[in-house]
XYZ file of C-alpha atoms in Angstrom:
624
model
C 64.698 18.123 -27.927
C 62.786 15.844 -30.026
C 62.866 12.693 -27.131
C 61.732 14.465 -24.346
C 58.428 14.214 -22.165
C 57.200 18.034 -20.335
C 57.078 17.155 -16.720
C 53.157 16.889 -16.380
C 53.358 13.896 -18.962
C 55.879 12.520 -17.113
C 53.415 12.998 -13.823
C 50.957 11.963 -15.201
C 52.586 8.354 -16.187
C 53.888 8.171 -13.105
C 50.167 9.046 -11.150
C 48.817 6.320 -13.257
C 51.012 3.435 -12.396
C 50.617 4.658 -8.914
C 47.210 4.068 -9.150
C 47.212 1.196 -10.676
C 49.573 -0.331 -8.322
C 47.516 0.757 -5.460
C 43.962 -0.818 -6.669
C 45.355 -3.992 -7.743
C 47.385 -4.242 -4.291
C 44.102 -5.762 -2.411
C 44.373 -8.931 -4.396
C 47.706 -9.819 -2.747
C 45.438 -10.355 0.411
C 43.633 -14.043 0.492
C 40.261 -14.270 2.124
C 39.141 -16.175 5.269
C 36.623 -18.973 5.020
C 33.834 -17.678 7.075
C 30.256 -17.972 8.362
C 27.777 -14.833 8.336
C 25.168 -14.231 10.548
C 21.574 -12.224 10.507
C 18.193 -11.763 11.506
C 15.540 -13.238 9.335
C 14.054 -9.732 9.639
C 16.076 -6.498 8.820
C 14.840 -5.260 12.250
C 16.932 -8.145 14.481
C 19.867 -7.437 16.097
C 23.252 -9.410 16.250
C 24.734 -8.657 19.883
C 27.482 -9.399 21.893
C 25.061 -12.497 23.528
C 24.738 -14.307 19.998
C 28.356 -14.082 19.404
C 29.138 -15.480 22.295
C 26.426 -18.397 21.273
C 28.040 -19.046 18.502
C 31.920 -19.206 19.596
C 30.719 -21.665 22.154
C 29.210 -24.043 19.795
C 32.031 -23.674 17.639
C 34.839 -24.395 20.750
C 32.508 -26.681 22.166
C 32.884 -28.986 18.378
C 36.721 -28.288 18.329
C 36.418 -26.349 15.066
C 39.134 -23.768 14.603
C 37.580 -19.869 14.255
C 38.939 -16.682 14.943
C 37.683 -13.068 15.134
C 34.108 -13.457 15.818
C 32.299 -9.923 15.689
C 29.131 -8.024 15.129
C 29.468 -5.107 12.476
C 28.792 -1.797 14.005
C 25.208 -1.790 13.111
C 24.600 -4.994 14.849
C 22.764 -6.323 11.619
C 24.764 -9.037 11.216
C 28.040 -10.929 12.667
C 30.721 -12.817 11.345
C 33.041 -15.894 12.559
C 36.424 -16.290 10.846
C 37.189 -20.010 10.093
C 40.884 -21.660 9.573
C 39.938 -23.909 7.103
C 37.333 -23.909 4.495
C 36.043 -27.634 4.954
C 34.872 -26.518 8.423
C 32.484 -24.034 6.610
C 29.081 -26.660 6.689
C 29.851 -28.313 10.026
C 30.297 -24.729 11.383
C 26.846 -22.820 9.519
C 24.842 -26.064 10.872
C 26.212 -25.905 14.912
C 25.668 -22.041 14.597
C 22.067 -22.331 13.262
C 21.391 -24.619 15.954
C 22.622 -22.461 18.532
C 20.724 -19.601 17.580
C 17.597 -21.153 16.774
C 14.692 -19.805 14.196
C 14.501 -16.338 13.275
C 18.464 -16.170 11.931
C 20.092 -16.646 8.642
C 22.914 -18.584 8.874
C 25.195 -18.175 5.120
C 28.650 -19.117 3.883
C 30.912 -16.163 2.890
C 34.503 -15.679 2.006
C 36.128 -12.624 4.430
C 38.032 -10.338 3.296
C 41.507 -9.391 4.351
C 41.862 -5.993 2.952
C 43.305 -3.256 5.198
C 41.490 -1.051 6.410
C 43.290 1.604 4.952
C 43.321 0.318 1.441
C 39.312 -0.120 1.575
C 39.113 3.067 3.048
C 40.449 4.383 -0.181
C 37.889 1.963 -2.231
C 39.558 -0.546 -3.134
C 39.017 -4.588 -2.958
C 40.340 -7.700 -4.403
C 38.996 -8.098 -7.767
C 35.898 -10.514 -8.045
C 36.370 -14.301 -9.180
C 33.507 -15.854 -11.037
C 32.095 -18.816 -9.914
C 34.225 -21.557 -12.028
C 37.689 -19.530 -10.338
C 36.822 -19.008 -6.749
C 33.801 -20.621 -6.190
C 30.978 -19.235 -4.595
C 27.629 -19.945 -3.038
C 25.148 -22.201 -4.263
C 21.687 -22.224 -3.943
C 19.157 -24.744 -4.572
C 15.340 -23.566 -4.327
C 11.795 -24.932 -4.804
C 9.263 -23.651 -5.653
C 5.791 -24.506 -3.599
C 3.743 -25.291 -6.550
C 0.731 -26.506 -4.498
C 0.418 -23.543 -3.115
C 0.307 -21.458 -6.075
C -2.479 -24.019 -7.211
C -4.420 -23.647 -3.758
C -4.577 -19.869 -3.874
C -5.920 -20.065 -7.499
C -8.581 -22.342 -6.318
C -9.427 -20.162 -3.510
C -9.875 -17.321 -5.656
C -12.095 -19.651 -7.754
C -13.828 -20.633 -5.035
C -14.593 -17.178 -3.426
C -15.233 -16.077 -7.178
C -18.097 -18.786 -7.468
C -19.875 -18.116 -4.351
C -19.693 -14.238 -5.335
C -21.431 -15.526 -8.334
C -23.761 -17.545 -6.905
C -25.014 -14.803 -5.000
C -25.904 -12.297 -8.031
C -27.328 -14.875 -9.896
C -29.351 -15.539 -6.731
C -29.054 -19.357 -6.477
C -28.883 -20.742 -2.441
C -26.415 -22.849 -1.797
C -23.094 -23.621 0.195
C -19.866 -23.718 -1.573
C -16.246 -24.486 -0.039
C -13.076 -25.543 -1.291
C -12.426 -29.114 0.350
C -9.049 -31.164 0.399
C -7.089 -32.215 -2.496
C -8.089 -29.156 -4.430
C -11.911 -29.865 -5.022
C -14.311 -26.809 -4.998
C -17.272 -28.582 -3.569
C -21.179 -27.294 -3.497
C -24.122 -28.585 -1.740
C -27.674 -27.569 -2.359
C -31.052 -28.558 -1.204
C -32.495 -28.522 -4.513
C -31.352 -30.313 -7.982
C -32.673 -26.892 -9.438
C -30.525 -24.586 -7.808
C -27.490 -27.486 -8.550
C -28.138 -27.387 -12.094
C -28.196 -23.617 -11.839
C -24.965 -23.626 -10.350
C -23.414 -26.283 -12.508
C -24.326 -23.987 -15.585
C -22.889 -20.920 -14.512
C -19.282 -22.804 -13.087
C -19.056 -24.381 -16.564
C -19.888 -20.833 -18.047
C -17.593 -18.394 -15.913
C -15.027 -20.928 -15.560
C -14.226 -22.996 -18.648
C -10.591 -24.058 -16.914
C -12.763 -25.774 -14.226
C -14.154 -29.097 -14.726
C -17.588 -29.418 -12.692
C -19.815 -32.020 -12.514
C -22.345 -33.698 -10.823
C -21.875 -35.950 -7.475
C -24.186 -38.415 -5.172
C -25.085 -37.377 -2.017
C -23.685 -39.138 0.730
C -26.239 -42.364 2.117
C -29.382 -40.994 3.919
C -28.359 -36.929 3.039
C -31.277 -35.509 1.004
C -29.394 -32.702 -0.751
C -27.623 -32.152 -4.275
C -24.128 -32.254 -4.533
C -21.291 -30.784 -7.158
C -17.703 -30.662 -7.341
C -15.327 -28.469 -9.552
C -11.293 -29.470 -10.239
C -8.572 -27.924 -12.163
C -8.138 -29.316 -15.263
C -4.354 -30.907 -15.887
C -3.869 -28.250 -18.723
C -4.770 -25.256 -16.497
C -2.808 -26.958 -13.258
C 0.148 -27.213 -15.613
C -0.227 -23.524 -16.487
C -0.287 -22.724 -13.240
C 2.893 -24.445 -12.021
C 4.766 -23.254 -14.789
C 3.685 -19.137 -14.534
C 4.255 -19.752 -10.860
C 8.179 -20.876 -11.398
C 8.644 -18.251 -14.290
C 7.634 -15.762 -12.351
C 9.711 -16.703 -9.191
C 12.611 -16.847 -12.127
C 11.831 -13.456 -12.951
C 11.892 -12.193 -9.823
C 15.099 -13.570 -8.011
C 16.967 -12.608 -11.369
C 15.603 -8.337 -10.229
C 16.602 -9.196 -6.295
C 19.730 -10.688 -7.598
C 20.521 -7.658 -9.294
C 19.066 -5.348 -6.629
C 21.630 -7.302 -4.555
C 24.786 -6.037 -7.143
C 26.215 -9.541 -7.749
C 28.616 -9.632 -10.643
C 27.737 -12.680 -13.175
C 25.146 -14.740 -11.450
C 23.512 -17.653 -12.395
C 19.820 -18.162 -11.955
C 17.889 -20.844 -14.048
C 15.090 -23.155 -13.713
C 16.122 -27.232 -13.181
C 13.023 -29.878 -13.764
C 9.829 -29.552 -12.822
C 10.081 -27.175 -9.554
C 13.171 -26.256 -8.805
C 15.462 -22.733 -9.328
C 19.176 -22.640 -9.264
C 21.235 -19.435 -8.222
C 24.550 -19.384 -7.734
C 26.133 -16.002 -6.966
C 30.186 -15.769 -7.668
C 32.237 -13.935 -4.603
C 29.174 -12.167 -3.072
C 30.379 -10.962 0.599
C 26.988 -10.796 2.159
C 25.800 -14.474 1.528
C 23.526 -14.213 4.607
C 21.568 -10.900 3.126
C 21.421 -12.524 -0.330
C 19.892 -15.953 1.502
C 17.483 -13.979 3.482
C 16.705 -11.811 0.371
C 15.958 -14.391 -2.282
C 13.936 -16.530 0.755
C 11.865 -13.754 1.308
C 8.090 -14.563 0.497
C 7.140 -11.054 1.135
C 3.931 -10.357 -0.369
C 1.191 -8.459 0.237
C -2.496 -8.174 0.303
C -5.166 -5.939 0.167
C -8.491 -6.745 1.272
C -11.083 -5.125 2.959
C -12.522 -5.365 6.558
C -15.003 -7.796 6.726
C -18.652 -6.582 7.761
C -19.840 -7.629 11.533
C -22.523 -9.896 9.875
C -20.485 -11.791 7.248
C -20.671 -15.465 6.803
C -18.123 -17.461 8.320
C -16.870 -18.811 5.230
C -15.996 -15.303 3.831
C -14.164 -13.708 6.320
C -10.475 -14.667 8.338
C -8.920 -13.361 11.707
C -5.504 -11.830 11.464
C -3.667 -10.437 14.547
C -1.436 -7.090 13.919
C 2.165 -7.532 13.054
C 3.194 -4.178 15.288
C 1.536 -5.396 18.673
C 1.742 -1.754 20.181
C -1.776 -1.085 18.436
C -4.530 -0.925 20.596
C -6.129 -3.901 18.609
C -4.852 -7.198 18.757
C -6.471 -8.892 15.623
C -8.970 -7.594 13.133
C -11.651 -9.414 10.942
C -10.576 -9.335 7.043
C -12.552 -10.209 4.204
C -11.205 -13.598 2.373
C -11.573 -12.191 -1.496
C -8.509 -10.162 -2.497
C -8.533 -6.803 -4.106
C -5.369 -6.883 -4.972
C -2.168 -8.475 -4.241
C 1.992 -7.464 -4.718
C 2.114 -8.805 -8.201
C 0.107 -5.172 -8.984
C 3.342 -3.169 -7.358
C 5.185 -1.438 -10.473
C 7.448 0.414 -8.099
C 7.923 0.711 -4.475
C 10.441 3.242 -2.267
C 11.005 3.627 1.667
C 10.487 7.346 3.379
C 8.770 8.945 6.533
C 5.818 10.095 6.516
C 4.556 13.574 7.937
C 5.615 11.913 11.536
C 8.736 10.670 11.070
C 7.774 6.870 10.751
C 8.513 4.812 8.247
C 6.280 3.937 5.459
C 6.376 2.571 1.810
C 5.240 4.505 -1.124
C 3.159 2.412 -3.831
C 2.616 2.584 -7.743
C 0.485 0.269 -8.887
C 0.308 -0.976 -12.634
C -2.661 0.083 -14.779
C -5.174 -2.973 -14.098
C -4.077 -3.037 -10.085
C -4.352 1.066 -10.385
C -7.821 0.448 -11.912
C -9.262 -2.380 -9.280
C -7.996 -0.331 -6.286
C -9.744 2.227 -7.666
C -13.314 0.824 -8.427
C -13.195 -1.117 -4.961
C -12.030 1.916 -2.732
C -14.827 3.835 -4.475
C -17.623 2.175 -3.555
C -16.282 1.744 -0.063
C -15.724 4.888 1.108
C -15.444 4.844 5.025
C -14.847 1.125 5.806
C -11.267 0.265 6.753
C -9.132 -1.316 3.868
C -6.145 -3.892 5.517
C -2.857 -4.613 4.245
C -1.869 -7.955 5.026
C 1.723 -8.888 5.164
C 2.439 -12.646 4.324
C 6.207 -14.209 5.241
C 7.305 -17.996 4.517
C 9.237 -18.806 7.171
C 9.886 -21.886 8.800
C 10.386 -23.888 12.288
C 13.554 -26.262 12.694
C 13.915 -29.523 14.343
C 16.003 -32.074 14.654
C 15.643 -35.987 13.923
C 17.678 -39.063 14.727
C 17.253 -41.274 11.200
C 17.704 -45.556 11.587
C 21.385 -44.878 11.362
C 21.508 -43.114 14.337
C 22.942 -39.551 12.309
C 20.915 -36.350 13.370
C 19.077 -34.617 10.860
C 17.499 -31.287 9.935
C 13.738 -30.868 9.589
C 12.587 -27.213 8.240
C 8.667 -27.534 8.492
C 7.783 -24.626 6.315
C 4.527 -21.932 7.035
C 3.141 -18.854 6.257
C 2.413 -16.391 8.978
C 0.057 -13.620 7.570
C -0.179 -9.974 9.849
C -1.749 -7.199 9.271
C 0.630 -3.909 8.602
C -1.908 -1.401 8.058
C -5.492 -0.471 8.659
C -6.678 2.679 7.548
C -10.302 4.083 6.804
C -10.771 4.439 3.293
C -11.409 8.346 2.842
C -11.052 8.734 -1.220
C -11.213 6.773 -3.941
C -7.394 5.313 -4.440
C -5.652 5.279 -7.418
C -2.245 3.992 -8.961
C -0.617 6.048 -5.995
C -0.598 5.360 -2.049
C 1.590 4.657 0.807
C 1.813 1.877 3.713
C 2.020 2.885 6.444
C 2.492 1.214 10.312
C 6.367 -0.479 9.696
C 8.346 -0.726 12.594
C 11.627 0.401 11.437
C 13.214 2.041 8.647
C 15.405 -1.194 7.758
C 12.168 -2.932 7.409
C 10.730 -0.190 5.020
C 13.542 -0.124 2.762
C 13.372 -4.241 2.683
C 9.467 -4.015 1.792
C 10.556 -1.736 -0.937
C 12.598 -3.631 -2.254
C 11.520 -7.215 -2.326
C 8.099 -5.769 -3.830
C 10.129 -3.579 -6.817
C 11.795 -6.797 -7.322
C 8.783 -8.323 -7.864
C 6.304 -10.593 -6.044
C 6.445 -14.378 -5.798
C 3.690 -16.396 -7.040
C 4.163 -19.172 -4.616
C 6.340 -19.395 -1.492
C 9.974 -21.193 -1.941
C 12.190 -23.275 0.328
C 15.888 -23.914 0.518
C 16.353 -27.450 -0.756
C 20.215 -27.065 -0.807
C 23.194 -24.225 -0.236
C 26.308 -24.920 -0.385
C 29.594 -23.567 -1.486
C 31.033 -24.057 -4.986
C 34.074 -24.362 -4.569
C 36.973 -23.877 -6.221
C 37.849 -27.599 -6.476
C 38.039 -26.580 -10.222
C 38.366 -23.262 -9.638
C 41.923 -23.690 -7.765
C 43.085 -25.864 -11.000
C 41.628 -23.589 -13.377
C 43.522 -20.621 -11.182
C 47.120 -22.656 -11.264
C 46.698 -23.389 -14.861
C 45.476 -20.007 -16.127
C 48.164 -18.378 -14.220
C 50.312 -20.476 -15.823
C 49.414 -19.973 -19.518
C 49.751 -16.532 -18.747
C 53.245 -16.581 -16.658
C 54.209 -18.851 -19.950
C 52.973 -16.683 -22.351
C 54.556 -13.927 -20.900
C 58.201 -15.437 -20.576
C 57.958 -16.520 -24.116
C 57.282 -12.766 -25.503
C 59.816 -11.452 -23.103
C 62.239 -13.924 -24.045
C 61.687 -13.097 -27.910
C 61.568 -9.310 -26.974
C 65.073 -9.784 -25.155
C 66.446 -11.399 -27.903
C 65.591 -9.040 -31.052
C 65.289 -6.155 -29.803
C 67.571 -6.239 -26.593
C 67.436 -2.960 -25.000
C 64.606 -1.651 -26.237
C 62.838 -5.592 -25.557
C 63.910 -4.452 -21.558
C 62.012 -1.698 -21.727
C 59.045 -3.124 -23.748
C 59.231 -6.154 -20.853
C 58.828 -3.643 -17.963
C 55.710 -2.154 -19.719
C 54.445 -5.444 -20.061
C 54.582 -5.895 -16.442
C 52.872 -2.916 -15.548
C 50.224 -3.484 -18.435
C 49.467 -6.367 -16.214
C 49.495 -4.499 -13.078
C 46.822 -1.787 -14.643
C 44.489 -4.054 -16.090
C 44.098 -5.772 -12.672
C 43.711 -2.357 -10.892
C 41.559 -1.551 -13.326
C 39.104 -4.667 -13.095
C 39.333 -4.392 -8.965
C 38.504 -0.778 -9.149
C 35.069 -1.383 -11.310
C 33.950 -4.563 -10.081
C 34.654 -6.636 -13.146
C 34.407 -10.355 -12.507
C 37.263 -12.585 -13.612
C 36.653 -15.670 -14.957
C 38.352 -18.471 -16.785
C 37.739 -16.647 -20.354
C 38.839 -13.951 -18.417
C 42.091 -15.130 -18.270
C 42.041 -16.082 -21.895
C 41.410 -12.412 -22.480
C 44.482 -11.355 -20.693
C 46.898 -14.130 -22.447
C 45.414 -12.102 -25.997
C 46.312 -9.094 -24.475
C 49.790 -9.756 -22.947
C 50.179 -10.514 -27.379
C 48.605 -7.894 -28.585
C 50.509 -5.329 -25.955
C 54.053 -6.350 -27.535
C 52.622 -6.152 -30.760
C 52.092 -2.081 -30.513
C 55.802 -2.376 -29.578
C 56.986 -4.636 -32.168
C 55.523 -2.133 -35.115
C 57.333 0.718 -32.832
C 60.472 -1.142 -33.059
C 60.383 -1.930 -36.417
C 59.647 1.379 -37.594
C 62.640 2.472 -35.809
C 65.001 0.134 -37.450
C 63.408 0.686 -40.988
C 64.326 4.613 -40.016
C 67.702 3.862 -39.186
C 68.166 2.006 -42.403
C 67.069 4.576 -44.181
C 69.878 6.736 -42.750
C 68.218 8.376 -40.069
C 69.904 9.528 -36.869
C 68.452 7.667 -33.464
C 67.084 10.558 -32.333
C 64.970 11.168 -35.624
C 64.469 7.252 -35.957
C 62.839 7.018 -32.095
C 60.644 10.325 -32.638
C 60.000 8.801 -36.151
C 58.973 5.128 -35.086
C 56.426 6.512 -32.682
C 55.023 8.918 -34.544
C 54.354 7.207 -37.634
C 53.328 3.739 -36.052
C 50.840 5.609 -33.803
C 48.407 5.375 -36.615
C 48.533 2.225 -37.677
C 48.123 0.774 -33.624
C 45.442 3.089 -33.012
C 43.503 1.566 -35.956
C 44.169 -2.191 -35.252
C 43.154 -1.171 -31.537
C 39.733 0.450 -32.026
C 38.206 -2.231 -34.645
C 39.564 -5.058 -31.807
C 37.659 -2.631 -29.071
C 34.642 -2.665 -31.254
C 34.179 -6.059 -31.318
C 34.833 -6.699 -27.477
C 31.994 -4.133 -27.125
C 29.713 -6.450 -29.452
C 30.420 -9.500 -27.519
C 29.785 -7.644 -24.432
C 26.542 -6.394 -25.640
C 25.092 -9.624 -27.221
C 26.930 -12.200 -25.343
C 26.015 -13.392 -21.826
C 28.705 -15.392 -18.923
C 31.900 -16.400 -19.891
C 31.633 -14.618 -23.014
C 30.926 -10.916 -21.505
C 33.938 -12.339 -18.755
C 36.405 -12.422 -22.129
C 34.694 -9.360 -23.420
C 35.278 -7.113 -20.244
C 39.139 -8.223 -19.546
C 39.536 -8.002 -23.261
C 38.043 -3.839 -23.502
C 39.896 -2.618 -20.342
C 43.259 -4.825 -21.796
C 43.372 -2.755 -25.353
C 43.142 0.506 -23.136
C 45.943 -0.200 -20.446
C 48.480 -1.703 -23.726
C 47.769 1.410 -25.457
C 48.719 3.352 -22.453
C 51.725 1.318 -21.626
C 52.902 0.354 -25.274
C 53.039 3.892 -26.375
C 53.233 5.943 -23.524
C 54.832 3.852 -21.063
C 57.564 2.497 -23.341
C 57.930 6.220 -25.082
C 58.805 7.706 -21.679
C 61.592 4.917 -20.578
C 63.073 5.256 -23.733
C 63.217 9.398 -23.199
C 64.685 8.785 -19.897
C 67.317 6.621 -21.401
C 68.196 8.149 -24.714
C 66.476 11.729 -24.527
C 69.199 13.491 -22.689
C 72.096 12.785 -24.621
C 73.993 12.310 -27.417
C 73.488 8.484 -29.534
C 75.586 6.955 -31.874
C 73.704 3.693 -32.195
C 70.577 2.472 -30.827
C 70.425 -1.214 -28.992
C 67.611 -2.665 -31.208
């Protein structure tokens, strides 16, 4: 028979709204408001004791929670909330109940069963200007990108100083002055000469001694240009490198840009594991690699650190203050276990770190090279302003520990590993902040909050509108001319609809406003496969065909012609896509997967119906 489908087709239609169905299902499920919980290091545990912290703080306030757990690695917890305006008052009790050393983050929970994630699938994701999300406001410590630069300067000069053989004492002072005394105007001249030589960014001049001091005095500053240079490299490279965590974290269209002088915005759309994101773009993890310093070095050139595993015999070891290299040289880093079974990182350096390492290992064969591990974290307390209204104080420092200490056998190259981690979490953690990318200067949370969808929720109601409207207007026009065969191109419709949401939940698309835009252009250009269908069919039974010949007729030799409108609309969506960025990929995406799921249900869909209903028997006269 010419209107007839083999069973496998048939099947296979079937499988495929099945499918569909089942991967879109999760978005019937609303999540909770919540609050997340972790340990500011991937090695802390969330127990049964800090939930039961936290659900007394939150009783204790009268704020409304439910279903307060610890996941069953015991990295991090989660408190259910009944209302999403409780989410700040609640994330501030709990991060006073806990103390320092947790990251307290906003999240939205999600209410899929268990069974249905078990299978893989999930709501589909919202972009930030339809569900809201997290925002993030971060600042960048400029000053102390601008202090470590002088210390290198400073360690650089007395280093220079010394070859050149002129006696003197050199120290960087407050307020960012390199400062050198001497006991003769000789060796000050000296000095000055070389400083303004070595380091044109420096301006150095001379100074009075103070009254009664017989000695010869110089200070060195930072030019505005080169300070400026420095503040700026500093927050383009902390840009850079919360854009790579970002995307080591797997968010779906973030946003990450610089605002004024200091400050980075990110704002990450539906992420589920705010508190891992927070304590992954706070990380300062950097590292350092200097050597041990000599028993009979100066003072001035060498710094105590203790160990940051305190089950070495060794509590603290001397280390050199000049750098050989820091984490900005890492070109790749990956977690694995060494010959023992411990944890360790494995290190490529880039060709100028590869090459430094290389030159300073080799004439140091036998003393003990140190990795130093530096973390911004900081200490809370609390403060009663004029008003009387308790406030927050984060007092930001650096702690700096040492990691490793090894004995430097070989000359190192491009290729090493770290050894001494405690745990494998903590590994994988190094790896990955340092593959991200260093930052140049620490950064603090100014702000976080949610964004939420105070927009969003009207941008939601009216986009589902457009499309509910847009949708009732084709199927009332279908209805209308073609009648029966407008049912049947009405129910395809439907489950167009239903596949193209499976099919964004199932790849982790993002939905966003244009989004939506892109499904109202694809609920039209769905019926329009049909309408050429339909047409054909009637220009067929014009022409004296029977309805059998006209319906194998109309699909056949409209195929063509859809197929070729379809592909050069598909080719553009993949241009926009490519070279377009935000809301314009979000229109491109929904857009793409919405030609494929009309094709499927315009010509497949809508063929098989009309088999079922006309392939089996005998018709006089079609209802089109």
């Amino acid at each position: 028979m010419l209107n007839k489908y083999p069973l496998w087709k048939n099947l296979l239609i079937v499988a495929v709204l099945g499918i569909g169905l089942l991967y879109a299902s999760p978005n019937l499920y609303r999540p909770d408001p919540a609050v997340q919980i972790s340990g500011e290091s991937s090695g802390t545990q969330i127990s049964a004791r800090e939930i039961d912290k936290i659900t007394a703080a939150l009783t204790a306030a009268d704020i409304d929670h439910f279903g307060a757990e610890a996941d069953t690695s015991g990295k991090s917890g989660l408190v259910r909330l009944r209302h999403a305006d409780d989410q700040l008052h609640a994330q501030k009790l709990i991060q006073r109940a806990l103390g320092d050393g947790y990251v307290v983050a906003l999240n939205m929970a999600s209410n899929t069963p268990d069974w249905l994630s078990g299978l893989g699938a999930g709501a589909m994701k919202l972009g930030l200007d339809l569900s809201g999300g997290v925002h993030f406001l971060l600042e960048v410590d400029t000053d102390a990108a601008i202090a470590t630069r002088l210390e290198h300067y400073s360690t650089g000069i007395k280093k220079k100083l010394r070859e050149e053989r002129i006696r003197g004492f050199v120290r960087l002072g407050e307020q960012g002055i390199i400062r050198g005394k001497f006991s003769s105007e000789e060796n000050r001249d000296k000095a000055l000469s070389v400083i303004r030589k070595e380091y044109t960014e420096l301006t150095a001049q001379r100074v009075s001694a103070p009254e009664g001091e017989e000695a010869f005095y110089l200070e060195a500053l930072l030019s505005e240009t080169k300070r400026k240079e420095i503040e700026d490299y500093a927050v383009g490279q902390n840009l850079t490198t919360l854009r790579n965590r970002v995307n080591e974290l797997g968010v779906s269209e973030p946003l990450v840009q610089r605002q004024g002088r200091n400050r980075i915005v990110v704002e990450l759309p539906g992420i589920q594991d705010t508190a891992e994101a927070k304590r992954i773009l706070g990380k300062t993890a950097n590292l350092e690699f200097r050597l041990e310093a000599r028993y009979d070095a100066e003072p001035s050139d060498r710094e105590q650190f203790n160990f940051r595993n305190p089950g070495r015999g060794e509590p603290n070891a001397w280390l050199e203050r000049e750098v050989v290299i820091t984490g900005e040289r890492v070109a790749n880093a990956q977690a694995s276990f060494d010959e023992n079974g411990m944890p360790q990182v494995s290190i490529t350096l880039d060709s100028e770190g590869g090459a430094l390492m290389h030159r300073v290992t080799r004439h140091n064969i036998n003393r003990r090279l140190g990795v130093l591990f530096i973390e911004r974290k900081s200490r809370t307390r609390y403060e009663t302003n004029a008003a009387g209204e308790e406030q927050v104080v984060r007092v930001p420092y650096d702690e700096k520990k040492i990691i490793s200490l090894a004995t430097i056998r070989d000359a190192l190259g491009v290729q090493f590993r770290i050894t001494g981690l405690d745990a494998p979490g903590e590994a994988t953690e190094l790896a990955l902040l340092l593959r991200a990318g260093a930052l140049a200067a620490p950064i603090d949370f100014v702000e976080e909050r949610t964004v939420g969808p105070s927009l969003g929720a009207e941008n939601i109601s009216k986009g589902l509108l457009s499309v509910q409207i847009g949708l009732a207007a084709v199927a009332l026009f279908m209805l209308v001319y073609y009648r029966v065969f407008g049912i049947i191109a009405v129910v395809a419709l439907a489950f167009n609809i239903v596949l193209l949401v499976g099919a964004m939940s199932l790849l982790g698309a993002t939905l966003t406003l244009p989004g939506i835009a892109g499904i109202v252009l694809t609920v039209g250009m769905a019926v329009d496969a049909n309408v050429l269908i339909f047409s054909r069919i009637r220009e067929e039974i014009a022409e004296g065909a029977s309805p059998q010949h006209a319906i194998n007729a109309g699909y056949g030799r409209a195929f063509v012609t859809i197929m070729d409108a379809n592909i050069t609309t598909l080719l553009v969506a993949v241009i926009l896509y490519a070279v377009g960025t935000g809301p314009v990929r979000g229109f491109a995406v929904t857009l793409s997967l919405g030609i494929v799921t009309s094709m499927f249900t315009a010509i497949m869909g809508t063929r098989a119906i009309v088999n079922l209903i006309y392939g089996r028997r005998r018709v006089s006269k079609l209802a089109i």
